[in-house]
PDB file of C-alpha atoms and ligand atoms in Angstrom:
ATOM      1  CA  MET A   1      62.398 -33.933 -61.263  1.00  0.00           C
ATOM      2  CA  ASN A   2      63.044 -31.512 -58.408  1.00  0.00           C
ATOM      3  CA  ILE A   3      60.196 -28.993 -58.266  1.00  0.00           C
ATOM      4  CA  ASN A   4      62.542 -26.404 -56.703  1.00  0.00           C
ATOM      5  CA  LYS A   5      64.341 -26.315 -60.059  1.00  0.00           C
ATOM      6  CA  ALA A   6      61.190 -25.971 -62.174  1.00  0.00           C
ATOM      7  CA  PRO A   7      61.338 -22.816 -64.327  1.00  0.00           C
ATOM      8  CA  PHE A   8      58.048 -21.541 -62.869  1.00  0.00           C
ATOM      9  CA  MET A   9      59.377 -22.073 -59.316  1.00  0.00           C
ATOM     10  CA  GLU A  10      62.729 -20.381 -59.964  1.00  0.00           C
ATOM     11  CA  GLU A  11      60.969 -17.403 -61.512  1.00  0.00           C
ATOM     12  CA  LEU A  12      58.480 -17.066 -58.664  1.00  0.00           C
ATOM     13  CA  ILE A  13      61.230 -17.324 -56.032  1.00  0.00           C
ATOM     14  CA  GLN A  14      63.310 -14.696 -57.827  1.00  0.00           C
ATOM     15  CA  THR A  15      60.284 -12.403 -58.075  1.00  0.00           C
ATOM     16  CA  CYS A  16      59.640 -12.683 -54.316  1.00  0.00           C
ATOM     17  CA  SER A  17      63.279 -11.847 -53.548  1.00  0.00           C
ATOM     18  CA  ASN A  18      63.319  -8.918 -55.970  1.00  0.00           C
ATOM     19  CA  MET A  19      60.128  -7.489 -54.519  1.00  0.00           C
ATOM     20  CA  TYR A  20      61.399  -7.924 -50.971  1.00  0.00           C
ATOM     21  CA  ARG A  21      64.571  -5.993 -51.833  1.00  0.00           C
ATOM     22  CA  LEU A  22      62.547  -3.243 -53.477  1.00  0.00           C
ATOM     23  CA  GLY A  23      60.870  -2.766 -50.107  1.00  0.00           C
ATOM     24  CA  TRP A  24      57.384  -3.590 -51.332  1.00  0.00           C
ATOM     25  CA  ASN A  25      56.885  -6.706 -49.198  1.00  0.00           C
ATOM     26  CA  GLU A  26      57.847  -5.972 -45.631  1.00  0.00           C
ATOM     27  CA  ARG A  27      57.167  -8.700 -43.050  1.00  0.00           C
ATOM     28  CA  ASN A  28      54.288 -10.845 -44.407  1.00  0.00           C
ATOM     29  CA  GLY A  29      53.105  -8.068 -46.727  1.00  0.00           C
ATOM     30  CA  GLY A  30      51.971  -8.973 -50.216  1.00  0.00           C
ATOM     31  CA  ASN A  31      51.169 -12.194 -51.992  1.00  0.00           C
ATOM     32  CA  ILE A  32      51.421 -13.843 -55.410  1.00  0.00           C
ATOM     33  CA  SER A  33      49.313 -16.450 -57.170  1.00  0.00           C
ATOM     34  CA  MET A  34      50.250 -17.949 -60.515  1.00  0.00           C
ATOM     35  CA  ARG A  35      48.156 -20.354 -62.577  1.00  0.00           C
ATOM     36  CA  LEU A  36      50.067 -23.377 -63.817  1.00  0.00           C
ATOM     37  CA  THR A  37      48.988 -25.771 -66.514  1.00  0.00           C
ATOM     38  CA  GLN A  38      48.766 -29.497 -65.879  1.00  0.00           C
ATOM     39  CA  PHE A  39      51.442 -29.830 -68.547  1.00  0.00           C
ATOM     40  CA  GLU A  40      53.872 -27.608 -66.602  1.00  0.00           C
ATOM     41  CA  ALA A  41      53.283 -29.193 -63.196  1.00  0.00           C
ATOM     42  CA  ALA A  42      53.080 -32.888 -64.182  1.00  0.00           C
ATOM     43  CA  PRO A  43      56.850 -33.523 -64.584  1.00  0.00           C
ATOM     44  CA  TYR A  44      57.398 -32.482 -60.951  1.00  0.00           C
ATOM     45  CA  LEU A  45      54.612 -34.127 -58.971  1.00  0.00           C
ATOM     46  CA  ASP A  46      51.634 -36.452 -59.111  1.00  0.00           C
ATOM     47  CA  THR A  47      48.909 -33.881 -59.677  1.00  0.00           C
ATOM     48  CA  ALA A  48      46.240 -36.433 -58.708  1.00  0.00           C
ATOM     49  CA  LYS A  49      47.669 -36.810 -55.206  1.00  0.00           C
ATOM     50  CA  SER A  50      46.261 -34.465 -52.553  1.00  0.00           C
ATOM     51  CA  LEU A  51      48.330 -33.962 -49.410  1.00  0.00           C
ATOM     52  CA  ARG A  52      45.515 -32.180 -47.655  1.00  0.00           C
ATOM     53  CA  ARG A  53      42.162 -30.587 -48.451  1.00  0.00           C
ATOM     54  CA  ILE A  54      41.301 -27.078 -47.303  1.00  0.00           C
ATOM     55  CA  SER A  55      38.106 -25.052 -47.433  1.00  0.00           C
ATOM     56  CA  LEU A  56      38.247 -21.842 -49.482  1.00  0.00           C
ATOM     57  CA  HIS A  57      35.283 -20.298 -47.587  1.00  0.00           C
ATOM     58  CA  PHE A  58      34.055 -18.811 -50.861  1.00  0.00           C
ATOM     59  CA  ASP A  59      32.898 -19.985 -54.261  1.00  0.00           C
ATOM     60  CA  ALA A  60      35.678 -20.186 -56.849  1.00  0.00           C
ATOM     61  CA  SER A  61      33.862 -22.618 -59.171  1.00  0.00           C
ATOM     62  CA  PRO A  62      34.980 -20.915 -62.416  1.00  0.00           C
ATOM     63  CA  LEU A  63      38.507 -21.977 -61.361  1.00  0.00           C
ATOM     64  CA  ALA A  64      37.574 -25.635 -60.627  1.00  0.00           C
ATOM     65  CA  ASN A  65      40.446 -28.039 -61.366  1.00  0.00           C
ATOM     66  CA  LYS A  66      42.899 -25.223 -62.054  1.00  0.00           C
ATOM     67  CA  LEU A  67      46.359 -25.294 -60.469  1.00  0.00           C
ATOM     68  CA  PHE A  68      47.870 -22.298 -58.663  1.00  0.00           C
ATOM     69  CA  LEU A  69      51.244 -21.731 -57.081  1.00  0.00           C
ATOM     70  CA  VAL A  70      50.589 -19.313 -54.202  1.00  0.00           C
ATOM     71  CA  THR A  71      52.423 -17.635 -51.357  1.00  0.00           C
ATOM     72  CA  GLY A  72      51.429 -18.703 -47.847  1.00  0.00           C
ATOM     73  CA  THR A  73      49.402 -16.856 -45.250  1.00  0.00           C
ATOM     74  CA  GLY A  74      51.616 -15.111 -42.699  1.00  0.00           C
ATOM     75  CA  LYS A  75      54.742 -15.997 -44.684  1.00  0.00           C
ATOM     76  CA  TYR A  76      57.508 -13.498 -45.493  1.00  0.00           C
ATOM     77  CA  PHE A  77      58.713 -12.824 -49.073  1.00  0.00           C
ATOM     78  CA  LYS A  78      62.166 -12.461 -47.497  1.00  0.00           C
ATOM     79  CA  ASN A  79      62.164 -16.184 -46.642  1.00  0.00           C
ATOM     80  CA  VAL A  80      60.746 -17.732 -49.830  1.00  0.00           C
ATOM     81  CA  GLU A  81      64.169 -18.250 -51.437  1.00  0.00           C
ATOM     82  CA  ARG A  82      65.602 -19.987 -48.365  1.00  0.00           C
ATOM     83  CA  ASP A  83      62.685 -22.393 -47.929  1.00  0.00           C
ATOM     84  CA  PRO A  84      60.185 -22.519 -50.809  1.00  0.00           C
ATOM     85  CA  ALA A  85      58.210 -25.553 -49.546  1.00  0.00           C
ATOM     86  CA  HIS A  86      57.500 -23.825 -46.241  1.00  0.00           C
ATOM     87  CA  ASN A  87      56.464 -20.469 -47.705  1.00  0.00           C
ATOM     88  CA  LEU A  88      54.718 -21.473 -50.938  1.00  0.00           C
ATOM     89  CA  GLY A  89      52.134 -24.059 -51.926  1.00  0.00           C
ATOM     90  CA  LEU A  90      50.737 -25.591 -55.079  1.00  0.00           C
ATOM     91  CA  ILE A  91      46.986 -26.002 -54.877  1.00  0.00           C
ATOM     92  CA  ARG A  92      44.235 -27.248 -57.143  1.00  0.00           C
ATOM     93  CA  VAL A  93      40.731 -25.839 -56.824  1.00  0.00           C
ATOM     94  CA  ALA A  94      38.388 -28.782 -56.229  1.00  0.00           C
ATOM     95  CA  GLU A  95      35.577 -29.749 -58.576  1.00  0.00           C
ATOM     96  CA  ASP A  96      33.044 -28.170 -56.144  1.00  0.00           C
ATOM     97  CA  GLY A  97      34.838 -24.778 -56.300  1.00  0.00           C
ATOM     98  CA  VAL A  98      34.692 -24.259 -52.521  1.00  0.00           C
ATOM     99  CA  ASN A  99      37.584 -26.508 -51.488  1.00  0.00           C
ATOM    100  CA  ALA A 100      41.159 -26.857 -52.676  1.00  0.00           C
ATOM    101  CA  ASP A 101      43.704 -29.656 -52.544  1.00  0.00           C
ATOM    102  CA  ILE A 102      47.270 -28.925 -51.503  1.00  0.00           C
ATOM    103  CA  LEU A 103      49.551 -30.859 -53.856  1.00  0.00           C
ATOM    104  CA  TRP A 104      52.895 -29.491 -52.665  1.00  0.00           C
ATOM    105  CA  GLY A 105      54.261 -27.038 -50.089  1.00  0.00           C
ATOM    106  CA  PHE A 106      52.795 -25.303 -47.016  1.00  0.00           C
ATOM    107  CA  SER A 107      54.975 -27.851 -45.248  1.00  0.00           C
ATOM    108  CA  ASP A 108      54.339 -26.511 -41.739  1.00  0.00           C
ATOM    109  CA  GLY A 109      50.599 -27.088 -42.075  1.00  0.00           C
ATOM    110  CA  GLY A 110      49.947 -23.556 -43.339  1.00  0.00           C
ATOM    111  CA  GLY A 111      47.728 -22.477 -46.187  1.00  0.00           C
ATOM    112  CA  PRO A 112      47.335 -19.930 -48.971  1.00  0.00           C
ATOM    113  CA  THR A 113      47.454 -16.152 -48.542  1.00  0.00           C
ATOM    114  CA  SER A 114      44.713 -14.389 -46.590  1.00  0.00           C
ATOM    115  CA  GLU A 115      44.044 -12.404 -49.781  1.00  0.00           C
ATOM    116  CA  LEU A 116      43.022 -15.519 -51.725  1.00  0.00           C
ATOM    117  CA  PRO A 117      39.446 -14.203 -52.242  1.00  0.00           C
ATOM    118  CA  ALA A 118      40.845 -11.094 -54.007  1.00  0.00           C
ATOM    119  CA  HIS A 119      43.328 -13.212 -55.972  1.00  0.00           C
ATOM    120  CA  PHE A 120      40.781 -15.780 -57.109  1.00  0.00           C
ATOM    121  CA  SER A 121      38.060 -13.208 -57.869  1.00  0.00           C
ATOM    122  CA  SER A 122      40.636 -11.291 -59.914  1.00  0.00           C
ATOM    123  CA  HIS A 123      41.760 -14.454 -61.746  1.00  0.00           C
ATOM    124  CA  ILE A 124      38.108 -15.138 -62.633  1.00  0.00           C
ATOM    125  CA  ALA A 125      37.621 -11.572 -63.908  1.00  0.00           C
ATOM    126  CA  ARG A 126      40.853 -11.499 -65.930  1.00  0.00           C
ATOM    127  CA  LEU A 127      40.395 -15.010 -67.372  1.00  0.00           C
ATOM    128  CA  SER A 128      36.949 -14.038 -68.644  1.00  0.00           C
ATOM    129  CA  ARG A 129      38.689 -11.263 -70.650  1.00  0.00           C
ATOM    130  CA  ASP A 130      41.927 -12.959 -71.564  1.00  0.00           C
ATOM    131  CA  SER A 131      42.490 -16.726 -71.670  1.00  0.00           C
ATOM    132  CA  SER A 132      46.274 -16.218 -71.466  1.00  0.00           C
ATOM    133  CA  HIS A 133      45.947 -14.544 -68.043  1.00  0.00           C
ATOM    134  CA  ARG A 134      47.980 -16.273 -65.305  1.00  0.00           C
ATOM    135  CA  VAL A 135      49.371 -14.082 -62.541  1.00  0.00           C
ATOM    136  CA  ILE A 136      48.085 -11.860 -59.731  1.00  0.00           C
ATOM    137  CA  ILE A 137      50.591  -9.952 -57.592  1.00  0.00           C
ATOM    138  CA  HIS A 138      49.695  -7.934 -54.517  1.00  0.00           C
ATOM    139  CA  CYS A 139      52.320  -5.749 -52.855  1.00  0.00           C
ATOM    140  CA  HIS A 140      52.752  -2.608 -50.797  1.00  0.00           C
ATOM    141  CA  ALA A 141      54.612  -0.596 -53.464  1.00  0.00           C
ATOM    142  CA  THR A 142      55.920   2.365 -51.494  1.00  0.00           C
ATOM    143  CA  ASN A 143      55.194   5.340 -53.731  1.00  0.00           C
ATOM    144  CA  ILE A 144      51.823   4.111 -54.982  1.00  0.00           C
ATOM    145  CA  LEU A 145      50.874   3.738 -51.328  1.00  0.00           C
ATOM    146  CA  ALA A 146      52.227   7.232 -50.547  1.00  0.00           C
ATOM    147  CA  MET A 147      50.281   8.688 -53.455  1.00  0.00           C
ATOM    148  CA  THR A 148      46.994   7.391 -52.014  1.00  0.00           C
ATOM    149  CA  TYR A 149      47.519   9.808 -49.093  1.00  0.00           C
ATOM    150  CA  THR A 150      47.983  12.850 -51.283  1.00  0.00           C
ATOM    151  CA  HIS A 151      45.899  12.299 -54.425  1.00  0.00           C
ATOM    152  CA  PRO A 152      42.151  12.102 -55.107  1.00  0.00           C
ATOM    153  CA  LEU A 153      41.053   8.466 -55.257  1.00  0.00           C
ATOM    154  CA  ASP A 154      39.205   8.205 -58.551  1.00  0.00           C
ATOM    155  CA  ASP A 155      40.287   6.106 -61.507  1.00  0.00           C
ATOM    156  CA  ARG A 156      40.469   8.924 -64.007  1.00  0.00           C
ATOM    157  CA  THR A 157      42.496  11.539 -62.151  1.00  0.00           C
ATOM    158  CA  PHE A 158      44.787   8.932 -60.551  1.00  0.00           C
ATOM    159  CA  THR A 159      45.463   7.404 -63.980  1.00  0.00           C
ATOM    160  CA  ARG A 160      46.106  10.821 -65.531  1.00  0.00           C
ATOM    161  CA  SER A 161      48.641  11.716 -62.852  1.00  0.00           C
ATOM    162  CA  LEU A 162      50.536   8.451 -63.408  1.00  0.00           C
ATOM    163  CA  TRP A 163      50.424   8.814 -67.204  1.00  0.00           C
ATOM    164  CA  GLN A 164      51.870  12.326 -66.863  1.00  0.00           C
ATOM    165  CA  MET A 165      54.793  11.208 -64.682  1.00  0.00           C
ATOM    166  CA  SER A 166      56.551   8.947 -67.168  1.00  0.00           C
ATOM    167  CA  THR A 167      56.395   8.590 -70.943  1.00  0.00           C
ATOM    168  CA  GLU A 168      56.088   4.788 -70.841  1.00  0.00           C
ATOM    169  CA  CYS A 169      52.963   4.677 -68.696  1.00  0.00           C
ATOM    170  CA  ILE A 170      50.227   5.187 -71.293  1.00  0.00           C
ATOM    171  CA  VAL A 171      51.868   2.512 -73.431  1.00  0.00           C
ATOM    172  CA  VAL A 172      52.292  -0.008 -70.563  1.00  0.00           C
ATOM    173  CA  PHE A 173      48.854   0.482 -69.012  1.00  0.00           C
ATOM    174  CA  PRO A 174      46.742   2.233 -71.672  1.00  0.00           C
ATOM    175  CA  GLU A 175      43.524   1.118 -69.987  1.00  0.00           C
ATOM    176  CA  GLY A 176      44.515   3.059 -66.838  1.00  0.00           C
ATOM    177  CA  VAL A 177      44.346   2.006 -63.205  1.00  0.00           C
ATOM    178  CA  GLY A 178      41.388   1.343 -60.927  1.00  0.00           C
ATOM    179  CA  VAL A 179      41.390   2.813 -57.422  1.00  0.00           C
ATOM    180  CA  LEU A 180      39.493   1.464 -54.413  1.00  0.00           C
ATOM    181  CA  PRO A 181      38.865   3.501 -51.261  1.00  0.00           C
ATOM    182  CA  TRP A 182      40.189   2.106 -47.973  1.00  0.00           C
ATOM    183  CA  MET A 183      38.444  -1.192 -47.246  1.00  0.00           C
ATOM    184  CA  LEU A 184      39.053  -4.032 -44.812  1.00  0.00           C
ATOM    185  CA  CYS A 185      41.591  -6.376 -46.401  1.00  0.00           C
ATOM    186  CA  GLY A 186      41.346 -10.166 -46.542  1.00  0.00           C
ATOM    187  CA  THR A 187      37.566 -10.081 -47.049  1.00  0.00           C
ATOM    188  CA  ASP A 188      35.269 -11.339 -49.812  1.00  0.00           C
ATOM    189  CA  GLU A 189      34.015  -7.756 -50.131  1.00  0.00           C
ATOM    190  CA  ILE A 190      37.398  -6.281 -51.083  1.00  0.00           C
ATOM    191  CA  GLY A 191      37.843  -9.343 -53.314  1.00  0.00           C
ATOM    192  CA  ARG A 192      34.631  -8.558 -55.185  1.00  0.00           C
ATOM    193  CA  ALA A 193      35.473  -4.844 -55.455  1.00  0.00           C
ATOM    194  CA  THR A 194      38.972  -5.684 -56.779  1.00  0.00           C
ATOM    195  CA  ALA A 195      37.556  -8.121 -59.333  1.00  0.00           C
ATOM    196  CA  GLU A 196      35.095  -5.474 -60.505  1.00  0.00           C
ATOM    197  CA  LYS A 197      38.020  -3.117 -61.208  1.00  0.00           C
ATOM    198  CA  MET A 198      39.866  -6.002 -62.880  1.00  0.00           C
ATOM    199  CA  ASN A 199      37.097  -6.135 -65.500  1.00  0.00           C
ATOM    200  CA  ASP A 200      38.464  -2.837 -66.814  1.00  0.00           C
ATOM    201  CA  TYR A 201      42.056  -2.683 -65.575  1.00  0.00           C
ATOM    202  CA  ARG A 202      45.112  -4.855 -64.865  1.00  0.00           C
ATOM    203  CA  LEU A 203      46.108  -2.601 -61.969  1.00  0.00           C
ATOM    204  CA  CYS A 204      43.960  -1.929 -58.923  1.00  0.00           C
ATOM    205  CA  VAL A 205      45.201   0.425 -56.228  1.00  0.00           C
ATOM    206  CA  TRP A 206      44.035  -0.204 -52.663  1.00  0.00           C
ATOM    207  CA  ALA A 207      44.061   3.158 -50.882  1.00  0.00           C
ATOM    208  CA  GLN A 208      46.375   3.331 -47.849  1.00  0.00           C
ATOM    209  CA  HIS A 209      47.366  -0.301 -48.479  1.00  0.00           C
ATOM    210  CA  GLY A 210      48.992  -1.203 -51.807  1.00  0.00           C
ATOM    211  CA  VAL A 211      48.277  -2.466 -55.288  1.00  0.00           C
ATOM    212  CA  PHE A 212      47.040  -5.537 -57.189  1.00  0.00           C
ATOM    213  CA  GLY A 213      48.454  -6.306 -60.627  1.00  0.00           C
ATOM    214  CA  ALA A 214      47.375  -8.878 -63.226  1.00  0.00           C
ATOM    215  CA  GLY A 215      49.083 -10.329 -66.273  1.00  0.00           C
ATOM    216  CA  SER A 216      49.875 -13.336 -68.413  1.00  0.00           C
ATOM    217  CA  SER A 217      53.342 -13.860 -66.894  1.00  0.00           C
ATOM    218  CA  LEU A 218      55.325 -12.901 -63.805  1.00  0.00           C
ATOM    219  CA  ASP A 219      57.453 -10.535 -65.903  1.00  0.00           C
ATOM    220  CA  GLU A 220      54.462  -8.768 -67.363  1.00  0.00           C
ATOM    221  CA  THR A 221      52.665  -8.465 -64.030  1.00  0.00           C
ATOM    222  CA  PHE A 222      55.745  -7.333 -62.138  1.00  0.00           C
ATOM    223  CA  GLY A 223      56.519  -4.975 -65.028  1.00  0.00           C
ATOM    224  CA  ILE A 224      53.189  -3.194 -64.948  1.00  0.00           C
ATOM    225  CA  ILE A 225      53.481  -2.702 -61.173  1.00  0.00           C
ATOM    226  CA  GLU A 226      57.073  -1.400 -61.354  1.00  0.00           C
ATOM    227  CA  THR A 227      56.126   1.012 -64.155  1.00  0.00           C
ATOM    228  CA  ALA A 228      53.240   2.451 -62.119  1.00  0.00           C
ATOM    229  CA  GLU A 229      55.410   2.515 -58.987  1.00  0.00           C
ATOM    230  CA  LYS A 230      58.142   4.448 -60.822  1.00  0.00           C
ATOM    231  CA  ALA A 231      55.591   7.012 -62.016  1.00  0.00           C
ATOM    232  CA  ALA A 232      54.231   7.303 -58.466  1.00  0.00           C
ATOM    233  CA  GLU A 233      57.792   7.894 -57.258  1.00  0.00           C
ATOM    234  CA  ILE A 234      58.208  10.782 -59.708  1.00  0.00           C
ATOM    235  CA  TYR A 235      54.825  12.109 -58.627  1.00  0.00           C
ATOM    236  CA  MET A 236      55.842  12.051 -54.947  1.00  0.00           C
ATOM    237  CA  LYS A 237      59.309  13.508 -55.667  1.00  0.00           C
ATOM    238  CA  THR A 238      57.755  16.456 -57.498  1.00  0.00           C
ATOM    239  CA  LEU A 239      54.744  16.954 -55.247  1.00  0.00           C
ATOM    240  CA  ASN A 240      56.243  19.692 -53.101  1.00  0.00           C
ATOM    241  CA  VAL A 241      58.073  21.635 -55.786  1.00  0.00           C
ATOM    242  CA  SER A 242      56.415  23.569 -58.560  1.00  0.00           C
ATOM    243  CA  ARG A 243      56.178  21.370 -61.611  1.00  0.00           C
ATOM    244  CA  LEU A 244      57.201  23.473 -64.602  1.00  0.00           C
ATOM    245  CA  ASN A 245      56.567  20.741 -67.150  1.00  0.00           C
ATOM    246  CA  THR A 246      54.351  17.759 -67.703  1.00  0.00           C
ATOM    247  CA  ILE A 247      53.338  15.357 -70.458  1.00  0.00           C
ATOM    248  CA  THR A 248      50.392  17.091 -72.086  1.00  0.00           C
ATOM    249  CA  ASP A 249      47.199  15.368 -73.218  1.00  0.00           C
ATOM    250  CA  GLU A 250      48.244  16.013 -76.783  1.00  0.00           C
ATOM    251  CA  GLN A 251      51.564  14.231 -76.154  1.00  0.00           C
ATOM    252  CA  LEU A 252      49.818  11.347 -74.384  1.00  0.00           C
ATOM    253  CA  ARG A 253      47.551  10.922 -77.409  1.00  0.00           C
ATOM    254  CA  LEU A 254      50.565  11.030 -79.744  1.00  0.00           C
ATOM    255  CA  LEU A 255      52.326   8.357 -77.668  1.00  0.00           C
ATOM    256  CA  ALA A 256      49.331   6.044 -77.472  1.00  0.00           C
ATOM    257  CA  GLU A 257      48.798   6.327 -81.209  1.00  0.00           C
ATOM    258  CA  ALA A 258      52.483   5.826 -82.074  1.00  0.00           C
ATOM    259  CA  PHE A 259      52.592   2.644 -79.955  1.00  0.00           C
ATOM    260  CA  LYS A 260      49.104   1.521 -81.005  1.00  0.00           C
ATOM    261  CA  ALA A 261      47.951   1.410 -77.389  1.00  0.00           C
ATOM    262  CA  ASP A 262      44.213   0.989 -76.890  1.00  0.00           C
ATOM    263  CA  TYR A 263      43.956   3.774 -74.309  1.00  0.00           C
ATOM    264  CA  ARG A 264      41.052   5.130 -72.286  1.00  0.00           C
ATOM    265  CA  LYS A 265      40.187   8.111 -74.452  1.00  0.00           C
ATOM    266  CA  ASP A 266      37.733   9.485 -71.880  1.00  0.00           C
ATOM    267  CA  PHE A 267      40.634   9.861 -69.412  1.00  0.00           C
ATOM    268  CA  LEU A 268      42.125  12.634 -71.561  1.00  0.00           C
ATOM    269  CA  PHE A 269      40.669  16.100 -72.158  1.00  0.00           C
TER     270      PHE A 269
HETATM  271  O1  2HA B 301      49.009 -10.820 -46.151  1.00  0.00           O
HETATM  272  O2  2HA B 301      49.507  -7.950 -47.679  1.00  0.00           O
HETATM  273  O3  2HA B 301      46.939  -7.577 -47.584  1.00  0.00           O
HETATM  274  C1  2HA B 301      49.597  -9.621 -46.102  1.00  0.00           C
HETATM  275  C2  2HA B 301      48.906  -8.620 -46.887  1.00  0.00           C
HETATM  276  C3  2HA B 301      47.467  -8.457 -46.678  1.00  0.00           C
HETATM  277 ZN1   ZN B 302      48.568  -6.224 -48.349  1.00  0.00          ZN
END
């Protein structure tokens, strides 16, 4: 069967194109990794056959033998739809946890995203909480990024501001969002810091850079990012006018309780 027509591939390609058109993945900005099961991948390729082995340069042993469809380093979301095999790759983490086998894709000799340490550390953190976890998306969502220039960078106040900007927020991300200060991207260090936030949150904002989202499907992960991005847009649109109204803490509590959302109670007054 043609892997380009696999449901997981079509959905990933569509997600890349959508995100490109939303303006969140300029040039080679952003990256996606999605865990696949052996059962999903097997109809499309011989999962025992490695095209090439690459070093991960870090220890991902909790992910040994797991399969991931990932965007390529230096590759543009804009181009994924036109040429998936060039811009994406399917890799399996080797038994030793420090290498990976390329099973499909990266057809020009390329490799996985430069943010793989942050992706894999986040997958490890999320999987330890939730065995259904599958997807990490990183993008440069415009208004979230803008907000990191104008808002204090602590989890509680950043979360509160987002919750106040749209009624859905406390229901969609009741645990809040984690915020990291500016750090050098592509490093193990930012990977570890992101994973630490991912113990508590499914959204981690990188100040002056973008956002990481986690979830059990592409829809869910994209959805949590677009919900936060929408709230950040409202925040930025109303930043320089006097806000006459907001969603009060009492209303946030009412919402969370009505939708049975397990929210961070210490983030409200
Ligand atoms: O690879 O977004 O954070 C492009 C990026 C790095
Ligand atoms: Zn980035």
